[in-house]
PDB file of C-alpha atoms in Angstrom:
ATOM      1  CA  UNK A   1       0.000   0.000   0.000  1.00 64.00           C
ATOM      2  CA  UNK A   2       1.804   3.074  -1.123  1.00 76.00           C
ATOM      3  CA  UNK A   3       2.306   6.012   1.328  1.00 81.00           C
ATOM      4  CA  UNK A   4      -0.325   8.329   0.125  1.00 81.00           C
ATOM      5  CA  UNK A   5      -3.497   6.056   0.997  1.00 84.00           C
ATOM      6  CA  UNK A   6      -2.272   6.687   4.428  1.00 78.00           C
ATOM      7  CA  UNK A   7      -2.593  10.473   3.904  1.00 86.00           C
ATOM      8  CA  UNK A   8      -5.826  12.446   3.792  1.00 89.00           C
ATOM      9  CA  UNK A   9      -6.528  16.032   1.938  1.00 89.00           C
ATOM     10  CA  UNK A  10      -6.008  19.107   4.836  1.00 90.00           C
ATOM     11  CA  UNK A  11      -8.169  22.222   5.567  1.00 85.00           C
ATOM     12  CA  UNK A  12      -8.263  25.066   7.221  1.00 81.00           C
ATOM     13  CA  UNK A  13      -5.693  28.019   7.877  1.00 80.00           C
ATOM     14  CA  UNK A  14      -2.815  25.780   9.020  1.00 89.00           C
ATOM     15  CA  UNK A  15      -2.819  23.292   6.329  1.00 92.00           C
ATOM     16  CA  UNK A  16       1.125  23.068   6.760  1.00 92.00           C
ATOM     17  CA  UNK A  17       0.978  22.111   9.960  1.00 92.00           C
ATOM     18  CA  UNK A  18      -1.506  19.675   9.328  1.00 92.00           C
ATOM     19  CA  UNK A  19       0.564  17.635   7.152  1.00 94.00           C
ATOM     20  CA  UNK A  20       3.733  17.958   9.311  1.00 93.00           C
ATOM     21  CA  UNK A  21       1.008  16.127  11.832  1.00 93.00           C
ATOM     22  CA  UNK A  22      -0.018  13.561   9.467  1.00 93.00           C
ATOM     23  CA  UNK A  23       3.484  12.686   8.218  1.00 93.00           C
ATOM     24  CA  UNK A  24       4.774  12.576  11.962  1.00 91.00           C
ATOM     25  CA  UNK A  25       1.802  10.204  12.842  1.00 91.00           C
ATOM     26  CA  UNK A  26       2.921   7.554   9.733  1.00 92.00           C
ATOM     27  CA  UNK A  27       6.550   8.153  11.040  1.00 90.00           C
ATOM     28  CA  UNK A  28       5.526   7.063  14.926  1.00 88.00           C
ATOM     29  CA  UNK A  29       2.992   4.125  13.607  1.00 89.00           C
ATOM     30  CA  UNK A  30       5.938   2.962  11.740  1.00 89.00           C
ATOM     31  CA  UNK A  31       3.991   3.511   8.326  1.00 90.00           C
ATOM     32  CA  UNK A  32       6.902   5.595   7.584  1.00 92.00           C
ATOM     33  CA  UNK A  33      10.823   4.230   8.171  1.00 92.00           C
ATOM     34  CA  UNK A  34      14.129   5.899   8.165  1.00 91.00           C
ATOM     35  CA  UNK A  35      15.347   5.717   4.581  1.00 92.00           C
ATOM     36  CA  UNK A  36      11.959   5.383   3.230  1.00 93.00           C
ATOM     37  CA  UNK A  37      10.973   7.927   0.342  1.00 93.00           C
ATOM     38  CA  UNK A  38       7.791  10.616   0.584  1.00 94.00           C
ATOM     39  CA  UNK A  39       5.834  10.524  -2.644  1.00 93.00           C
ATOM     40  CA  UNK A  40       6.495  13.566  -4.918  1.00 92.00           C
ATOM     41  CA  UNK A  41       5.372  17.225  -4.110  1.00 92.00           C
ATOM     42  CA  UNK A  42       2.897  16.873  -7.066  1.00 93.00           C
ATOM     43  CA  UNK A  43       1.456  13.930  -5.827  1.00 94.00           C
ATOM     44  CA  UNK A  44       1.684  14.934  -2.249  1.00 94.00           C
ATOM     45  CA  UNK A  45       0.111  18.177  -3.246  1.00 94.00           C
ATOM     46  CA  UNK A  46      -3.264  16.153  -5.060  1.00 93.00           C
ATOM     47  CA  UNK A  47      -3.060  13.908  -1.914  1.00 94.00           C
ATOM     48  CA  UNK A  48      -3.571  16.751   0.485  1.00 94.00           C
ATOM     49  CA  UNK A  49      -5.374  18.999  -1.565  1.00 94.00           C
ATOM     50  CA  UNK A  50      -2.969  22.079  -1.381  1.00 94.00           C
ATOM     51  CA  UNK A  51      -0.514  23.742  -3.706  1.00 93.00           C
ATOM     52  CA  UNK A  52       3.198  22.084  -3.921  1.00 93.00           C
ATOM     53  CA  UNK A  53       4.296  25.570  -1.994  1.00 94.00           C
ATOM     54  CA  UNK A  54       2.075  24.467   0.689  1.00 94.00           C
ATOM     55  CA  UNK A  55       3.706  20.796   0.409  1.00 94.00           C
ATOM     56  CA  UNK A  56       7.597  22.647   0.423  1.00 93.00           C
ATOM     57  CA  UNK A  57       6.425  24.557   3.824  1.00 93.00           C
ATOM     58  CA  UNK A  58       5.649  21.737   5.498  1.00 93.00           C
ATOM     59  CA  UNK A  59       9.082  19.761   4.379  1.00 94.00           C
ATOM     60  CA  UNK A  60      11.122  22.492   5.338  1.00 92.00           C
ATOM     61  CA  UNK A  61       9.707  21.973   8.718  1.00 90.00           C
ATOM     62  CA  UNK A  62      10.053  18.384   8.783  1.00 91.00           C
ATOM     63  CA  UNK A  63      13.683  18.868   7.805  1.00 89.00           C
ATOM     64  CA  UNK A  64      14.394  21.219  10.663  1.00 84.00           C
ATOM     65  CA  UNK A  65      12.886  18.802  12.849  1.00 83.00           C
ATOM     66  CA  UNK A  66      15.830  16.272  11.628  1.00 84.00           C
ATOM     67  CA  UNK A  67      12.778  13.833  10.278  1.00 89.00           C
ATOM     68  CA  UNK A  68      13.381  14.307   6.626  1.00 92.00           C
ATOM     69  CA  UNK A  69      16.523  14.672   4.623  1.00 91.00           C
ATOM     70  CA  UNK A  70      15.647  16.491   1.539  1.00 92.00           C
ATOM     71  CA  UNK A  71      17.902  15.390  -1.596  1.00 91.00           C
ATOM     72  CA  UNK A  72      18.477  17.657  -4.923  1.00 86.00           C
ATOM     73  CA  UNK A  73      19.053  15.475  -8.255  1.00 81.00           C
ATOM     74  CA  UNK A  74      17.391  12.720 -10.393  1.00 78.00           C
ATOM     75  CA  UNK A  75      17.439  10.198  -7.438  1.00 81.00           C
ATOM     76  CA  UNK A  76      16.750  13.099  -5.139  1.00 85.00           C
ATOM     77  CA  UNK A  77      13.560  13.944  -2.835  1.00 91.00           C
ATOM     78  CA  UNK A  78      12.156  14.082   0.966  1.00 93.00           C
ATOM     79  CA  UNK A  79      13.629  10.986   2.849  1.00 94.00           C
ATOM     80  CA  UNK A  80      12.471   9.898   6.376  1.00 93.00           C
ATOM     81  CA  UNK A  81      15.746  10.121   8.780  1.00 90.00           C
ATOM     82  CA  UNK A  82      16.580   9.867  12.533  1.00 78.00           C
ATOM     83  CA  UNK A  83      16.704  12.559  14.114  1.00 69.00           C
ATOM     84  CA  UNK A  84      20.414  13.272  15.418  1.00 66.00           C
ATOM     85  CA  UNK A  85      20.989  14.483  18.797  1.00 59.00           C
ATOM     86  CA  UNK A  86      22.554  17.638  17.678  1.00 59.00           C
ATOM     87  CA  UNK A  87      19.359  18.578  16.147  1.00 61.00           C
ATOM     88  CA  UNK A  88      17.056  17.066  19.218  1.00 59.00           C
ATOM     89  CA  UNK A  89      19.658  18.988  21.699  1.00 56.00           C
ATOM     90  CA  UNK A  90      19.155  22.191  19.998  1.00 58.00           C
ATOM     91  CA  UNK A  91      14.986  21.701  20.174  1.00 59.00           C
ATOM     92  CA  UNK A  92      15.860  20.658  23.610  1.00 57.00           C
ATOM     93  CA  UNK A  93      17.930  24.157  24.458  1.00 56.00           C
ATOM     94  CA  UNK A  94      15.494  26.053  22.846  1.00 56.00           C
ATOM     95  CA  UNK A  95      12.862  24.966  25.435  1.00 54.00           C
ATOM     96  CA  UNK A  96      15.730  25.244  28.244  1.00 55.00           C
ATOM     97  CA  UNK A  97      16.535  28.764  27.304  1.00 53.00           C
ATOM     98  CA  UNK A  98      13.191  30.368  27.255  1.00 52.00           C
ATOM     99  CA  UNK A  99      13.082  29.831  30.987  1.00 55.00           C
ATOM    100  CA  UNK A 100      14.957  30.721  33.817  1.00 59.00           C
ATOM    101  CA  UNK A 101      16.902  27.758  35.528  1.00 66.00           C
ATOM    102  CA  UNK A 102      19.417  27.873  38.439  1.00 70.00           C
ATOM    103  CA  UNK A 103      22.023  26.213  38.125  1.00 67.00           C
ATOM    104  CA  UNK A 104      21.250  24.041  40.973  1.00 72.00           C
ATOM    105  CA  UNK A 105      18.850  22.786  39.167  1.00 75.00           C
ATOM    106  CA  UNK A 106      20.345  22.025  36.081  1.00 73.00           C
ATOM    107  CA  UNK A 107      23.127  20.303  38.680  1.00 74.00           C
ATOM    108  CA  UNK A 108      20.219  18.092  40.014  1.00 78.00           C
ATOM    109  CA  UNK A 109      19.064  17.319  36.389  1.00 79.00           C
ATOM    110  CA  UNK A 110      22.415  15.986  35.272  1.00 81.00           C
ATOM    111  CA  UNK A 111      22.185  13.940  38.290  1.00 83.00           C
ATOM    112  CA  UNK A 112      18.993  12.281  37.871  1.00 85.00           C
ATOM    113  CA  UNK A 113      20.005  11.288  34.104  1.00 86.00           C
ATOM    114  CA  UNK A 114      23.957  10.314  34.672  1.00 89.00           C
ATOM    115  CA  UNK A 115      23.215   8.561  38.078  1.00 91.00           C
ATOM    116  CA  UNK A 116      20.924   6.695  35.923  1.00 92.00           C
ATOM    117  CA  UNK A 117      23.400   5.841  32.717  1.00 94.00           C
ATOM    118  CA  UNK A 118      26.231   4.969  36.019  1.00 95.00           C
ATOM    119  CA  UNK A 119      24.093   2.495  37.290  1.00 94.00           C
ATOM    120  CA  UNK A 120      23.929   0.634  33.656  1.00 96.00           C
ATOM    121  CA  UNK A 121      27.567   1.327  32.988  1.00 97.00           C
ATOM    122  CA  UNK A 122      28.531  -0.499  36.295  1.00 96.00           C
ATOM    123  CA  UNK A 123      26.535  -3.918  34.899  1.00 96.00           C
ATOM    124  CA  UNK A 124      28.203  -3.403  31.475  1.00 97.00           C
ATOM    125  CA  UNK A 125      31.287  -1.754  31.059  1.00 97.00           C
ATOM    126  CA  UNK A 126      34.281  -3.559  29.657  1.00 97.00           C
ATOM    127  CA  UNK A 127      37.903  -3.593  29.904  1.00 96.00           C
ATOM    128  CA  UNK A 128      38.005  -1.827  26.401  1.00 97.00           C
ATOM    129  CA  UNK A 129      35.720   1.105  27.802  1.00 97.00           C
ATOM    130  CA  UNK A 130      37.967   1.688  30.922  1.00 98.00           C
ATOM    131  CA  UNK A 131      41.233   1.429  28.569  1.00 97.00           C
ATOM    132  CA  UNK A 132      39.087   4.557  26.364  1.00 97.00           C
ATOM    133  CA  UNK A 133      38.161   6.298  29.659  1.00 97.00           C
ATOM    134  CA  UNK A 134      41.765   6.122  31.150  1.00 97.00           C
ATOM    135  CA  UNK A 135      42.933   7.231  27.512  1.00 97.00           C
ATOM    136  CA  UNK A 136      40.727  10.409  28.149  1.00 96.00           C
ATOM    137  CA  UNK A 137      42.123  10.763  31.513  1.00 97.00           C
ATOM    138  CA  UNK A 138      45.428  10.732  30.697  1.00 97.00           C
ATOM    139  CA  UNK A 139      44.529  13.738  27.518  1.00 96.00           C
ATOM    140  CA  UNK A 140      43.020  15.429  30.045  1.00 96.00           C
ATOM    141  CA  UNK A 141      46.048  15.596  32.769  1.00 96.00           C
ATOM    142  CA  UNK A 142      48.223  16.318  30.164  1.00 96.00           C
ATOM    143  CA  UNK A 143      46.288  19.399  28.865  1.00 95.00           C
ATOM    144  CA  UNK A 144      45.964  20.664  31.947  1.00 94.00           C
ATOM    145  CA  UNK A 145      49.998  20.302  32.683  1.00 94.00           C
ATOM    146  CA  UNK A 146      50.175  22.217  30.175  1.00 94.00           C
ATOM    147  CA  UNK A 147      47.512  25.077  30.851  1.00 91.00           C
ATOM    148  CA  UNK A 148      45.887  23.979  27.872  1.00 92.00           C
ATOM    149  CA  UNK A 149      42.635  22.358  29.341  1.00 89.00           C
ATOM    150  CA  UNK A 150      39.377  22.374  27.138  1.00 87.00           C
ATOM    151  CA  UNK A 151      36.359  21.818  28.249  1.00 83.00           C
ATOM    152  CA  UNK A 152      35.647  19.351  25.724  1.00 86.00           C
ATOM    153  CA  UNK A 153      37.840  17.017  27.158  1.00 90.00           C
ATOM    154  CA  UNK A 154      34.906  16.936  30.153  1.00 89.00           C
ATOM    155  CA  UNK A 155      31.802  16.515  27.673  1.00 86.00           C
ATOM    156  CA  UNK A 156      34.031  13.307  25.566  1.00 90.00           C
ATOM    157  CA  UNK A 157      34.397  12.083  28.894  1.00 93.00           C
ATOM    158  CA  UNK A 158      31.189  12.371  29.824  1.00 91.00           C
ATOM    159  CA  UNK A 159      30.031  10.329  25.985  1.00 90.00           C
ATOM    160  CA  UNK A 160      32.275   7.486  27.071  1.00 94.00           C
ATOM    161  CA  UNK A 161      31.211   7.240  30.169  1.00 95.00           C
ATOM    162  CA  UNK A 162      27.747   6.687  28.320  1.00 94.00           C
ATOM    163  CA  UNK A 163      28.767   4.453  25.689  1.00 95.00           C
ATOM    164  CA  UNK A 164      29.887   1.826  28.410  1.00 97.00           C
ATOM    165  CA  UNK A 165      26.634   1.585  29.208  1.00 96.00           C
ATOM    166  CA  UNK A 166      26.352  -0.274  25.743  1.00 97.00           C
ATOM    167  CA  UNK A 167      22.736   1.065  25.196  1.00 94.00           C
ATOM    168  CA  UNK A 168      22.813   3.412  21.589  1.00 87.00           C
ATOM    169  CA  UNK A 169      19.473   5.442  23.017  1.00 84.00           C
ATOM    170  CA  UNK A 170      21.368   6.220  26.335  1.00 88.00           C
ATOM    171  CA  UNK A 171      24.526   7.530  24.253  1.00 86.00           C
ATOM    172  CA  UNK A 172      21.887   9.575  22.236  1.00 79.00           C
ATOM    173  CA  UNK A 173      20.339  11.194  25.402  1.00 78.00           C
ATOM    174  CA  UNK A 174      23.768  11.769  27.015  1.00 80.00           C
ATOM    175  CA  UNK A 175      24.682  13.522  24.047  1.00 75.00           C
ATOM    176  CA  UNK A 176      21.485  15.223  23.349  1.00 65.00           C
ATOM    177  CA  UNK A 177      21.702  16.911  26.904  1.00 64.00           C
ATOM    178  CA  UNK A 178      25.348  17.851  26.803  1.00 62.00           C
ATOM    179  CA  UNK A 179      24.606  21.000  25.672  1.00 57.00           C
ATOM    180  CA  UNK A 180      21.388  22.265  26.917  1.00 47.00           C
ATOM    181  CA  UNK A 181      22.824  20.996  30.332  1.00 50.00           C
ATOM    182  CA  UNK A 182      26.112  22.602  29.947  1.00 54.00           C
ATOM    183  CA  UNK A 183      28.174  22.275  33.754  1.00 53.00           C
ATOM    184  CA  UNK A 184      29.154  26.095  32.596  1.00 52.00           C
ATOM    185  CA  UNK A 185      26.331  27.940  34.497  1.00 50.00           C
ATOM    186  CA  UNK A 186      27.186  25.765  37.803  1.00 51.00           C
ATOM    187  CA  UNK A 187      31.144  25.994  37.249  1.00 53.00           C
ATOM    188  CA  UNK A 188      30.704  29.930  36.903  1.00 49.00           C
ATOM    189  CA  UNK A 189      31.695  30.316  40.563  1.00 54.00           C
ATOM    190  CA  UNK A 190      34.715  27.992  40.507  1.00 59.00           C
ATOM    191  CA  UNK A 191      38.347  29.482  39.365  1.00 56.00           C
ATOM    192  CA  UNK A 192      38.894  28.453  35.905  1.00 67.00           C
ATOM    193  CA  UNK A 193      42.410  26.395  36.757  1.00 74.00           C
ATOM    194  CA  UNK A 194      40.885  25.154  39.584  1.00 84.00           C
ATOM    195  CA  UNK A 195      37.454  23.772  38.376  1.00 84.00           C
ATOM    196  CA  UNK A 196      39.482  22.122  35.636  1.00 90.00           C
ATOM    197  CA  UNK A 197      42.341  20.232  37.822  1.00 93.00           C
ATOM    198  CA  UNK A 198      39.136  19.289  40.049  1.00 91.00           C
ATOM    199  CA  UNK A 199      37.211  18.121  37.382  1.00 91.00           C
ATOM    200  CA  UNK A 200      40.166  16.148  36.018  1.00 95.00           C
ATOM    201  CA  UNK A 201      41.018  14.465  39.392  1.00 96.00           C
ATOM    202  CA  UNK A 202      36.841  13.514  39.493  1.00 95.00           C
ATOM    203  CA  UNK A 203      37.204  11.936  36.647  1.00 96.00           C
ATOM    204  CA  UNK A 204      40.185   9.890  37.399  1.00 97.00           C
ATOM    205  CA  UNK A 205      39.080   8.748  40.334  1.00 97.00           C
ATOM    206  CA  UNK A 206      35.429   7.306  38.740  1.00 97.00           C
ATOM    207  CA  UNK A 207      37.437   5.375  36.068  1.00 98.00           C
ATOM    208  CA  UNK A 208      39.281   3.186  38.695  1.00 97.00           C
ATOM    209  CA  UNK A 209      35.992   3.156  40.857  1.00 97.00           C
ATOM    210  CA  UNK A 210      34.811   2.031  37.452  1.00 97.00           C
ATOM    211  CA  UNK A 211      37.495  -0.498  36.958  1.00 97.00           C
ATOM    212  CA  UNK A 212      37.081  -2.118  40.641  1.00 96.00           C
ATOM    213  CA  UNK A 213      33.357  -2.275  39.946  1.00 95.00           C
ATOM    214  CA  UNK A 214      32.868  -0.499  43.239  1.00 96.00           C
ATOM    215  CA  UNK A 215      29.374   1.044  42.768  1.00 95.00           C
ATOM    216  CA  UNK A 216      29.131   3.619  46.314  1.00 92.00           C
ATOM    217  CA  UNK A 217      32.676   4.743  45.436  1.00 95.00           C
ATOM    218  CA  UNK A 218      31.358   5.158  41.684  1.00 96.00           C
ATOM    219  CA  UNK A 219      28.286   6.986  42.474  1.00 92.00           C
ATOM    220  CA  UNK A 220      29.774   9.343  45.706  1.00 90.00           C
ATOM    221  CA  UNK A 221      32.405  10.617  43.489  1.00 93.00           C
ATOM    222  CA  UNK A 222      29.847  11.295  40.628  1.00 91.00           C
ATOM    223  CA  UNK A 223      27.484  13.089  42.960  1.00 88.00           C
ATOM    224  CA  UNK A 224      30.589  15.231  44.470  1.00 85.00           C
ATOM    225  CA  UNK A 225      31.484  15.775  40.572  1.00 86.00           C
ATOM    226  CA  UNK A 226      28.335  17.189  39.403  1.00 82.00           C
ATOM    227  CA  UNK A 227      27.305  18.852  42.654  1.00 79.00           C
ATOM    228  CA  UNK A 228      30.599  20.461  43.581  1.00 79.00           C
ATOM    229  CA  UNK A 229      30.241  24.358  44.368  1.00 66.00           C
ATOM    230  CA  UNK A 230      26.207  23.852  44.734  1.00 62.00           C
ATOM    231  CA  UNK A 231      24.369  24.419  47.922  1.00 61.00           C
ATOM    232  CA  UNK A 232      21.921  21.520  47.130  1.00 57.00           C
ATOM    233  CA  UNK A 233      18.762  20.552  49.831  1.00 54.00           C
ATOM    234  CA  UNK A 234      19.542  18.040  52.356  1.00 55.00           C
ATOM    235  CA  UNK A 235      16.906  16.098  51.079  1.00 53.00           C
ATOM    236  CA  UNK A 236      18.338  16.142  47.534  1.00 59.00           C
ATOM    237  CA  UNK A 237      21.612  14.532  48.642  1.00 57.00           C
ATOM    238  CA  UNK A 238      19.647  12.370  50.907  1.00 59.00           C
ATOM    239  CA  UNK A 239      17.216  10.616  48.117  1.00 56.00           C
ATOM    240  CA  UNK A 240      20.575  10.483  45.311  1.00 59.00           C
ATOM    241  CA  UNK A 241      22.416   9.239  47.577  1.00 57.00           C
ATOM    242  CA  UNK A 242      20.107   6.663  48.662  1.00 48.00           C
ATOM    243  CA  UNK A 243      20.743   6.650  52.177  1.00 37.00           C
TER     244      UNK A 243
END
């Protein structure tokens, strides 16, 4: 059954956004894979009723939202794609950004989600991911020996440290919310030099925590990591801890 039987003609003042609604709903009722091809804008167009600008509108918008790759050329047209997490980070920072968040609580956030990914990496992680994860550490020391530290060093850290939990949708949330949750806003207080030889020596100590399997050690120096600087409610502590 080809794509457009799925699809019905649109009305009203929004008709764009009434197709980016229809296509989305084929795309989560798995009507619609990655890879697989829309019909035409002509025949899209007859389908919905509208004129092909109408049809371009609502592809543009589907390709911002990283669910359609639009190709130029004979073998060209709108393809359904996965979303990447750059593009699902930058939806995510938009929404972030419009409101006002302390950076306690974008501390307490990170929490909830790595705690979560630590807990998984402790069942899974392999010899080969705390080889990568010493390999980082040893960048990272060496950068900052040199008073060349960069903060990227933290967020690849941070990716690895998600990859060993051997789970591709936990990678892609880890690195969707590296930026939006950005450690900047709750470093701000912290000495530059000093925030990064902290951060370093964090890090270093988790990988052999890690690499004894010793989940309390694991988890305290994670929690002291991400909530270092931050005045954080008793109860907080109390409930990620889970004492």
């Amino acid at each position: 059954m080809s794509v457009s039987s799925y699809l019905s003609p649109v009305t009203g003042t929004r008709m764009s956004s009434e197709i980016v609604s229809q296509v989305i709903a084929l795309i989560r009722g798995g009507r619609l894979q990655p890879g697989d091809r829309l019909p035409a804008e002509r025949e899209l167009a007859e389908t919905f009723g509208v004129s092909r600008v109408t049809v371009r509108d609502a592809l543009r918008v589907l390709e911002a939202m990283g669910l359609v790759d639009i190709r130029v050329g004979s073998a060209g047209g709108a393809f359904v794609t996965t979303p990447s997490p750059s593009v699902v980070g930058e939806s995510l920072s938009n929404m972030l950004f419009m409101g006002t968040f302390e950076p306690e609580q974008i501390a307490e956030t990170r929490l909830v989600v790595e705690l979560g990914i630590l807990d998984l990496v402790l069942e899974r992680v392999t010899d080969e991911d705390i080889a990568r994860l010493r390999d980082l550490c040893r960048q990272s020391r060496e950068k900052l020996e040199q008073d060349e530290y960069d903060t990227k060093l933290s967020v690849q850290f941070h990716a690895e440290l998600a990859r060993a939990a051997h789970n591709p949708a936990v990678v892609m949330l880890a690195e969707t919310f590296s930026g939006p949750l950005s450690m900047a806003a709750v470093r701000a207080t912290e000495v530059r030099r000093d925030a990064h030889k902290r951060t370093v020596e964090e890090h270093e100590a988790l990988v052999e925590y890690l690499a004894d399997r010793n989940a309390e050690g694991a988890r305290d120096v994670l929690i002291t990591h991400l909530l270092r600087g931050r005045d954080m409610p008793a109860s907080t502590a109390r409930l990620l801890r889970k004492v």
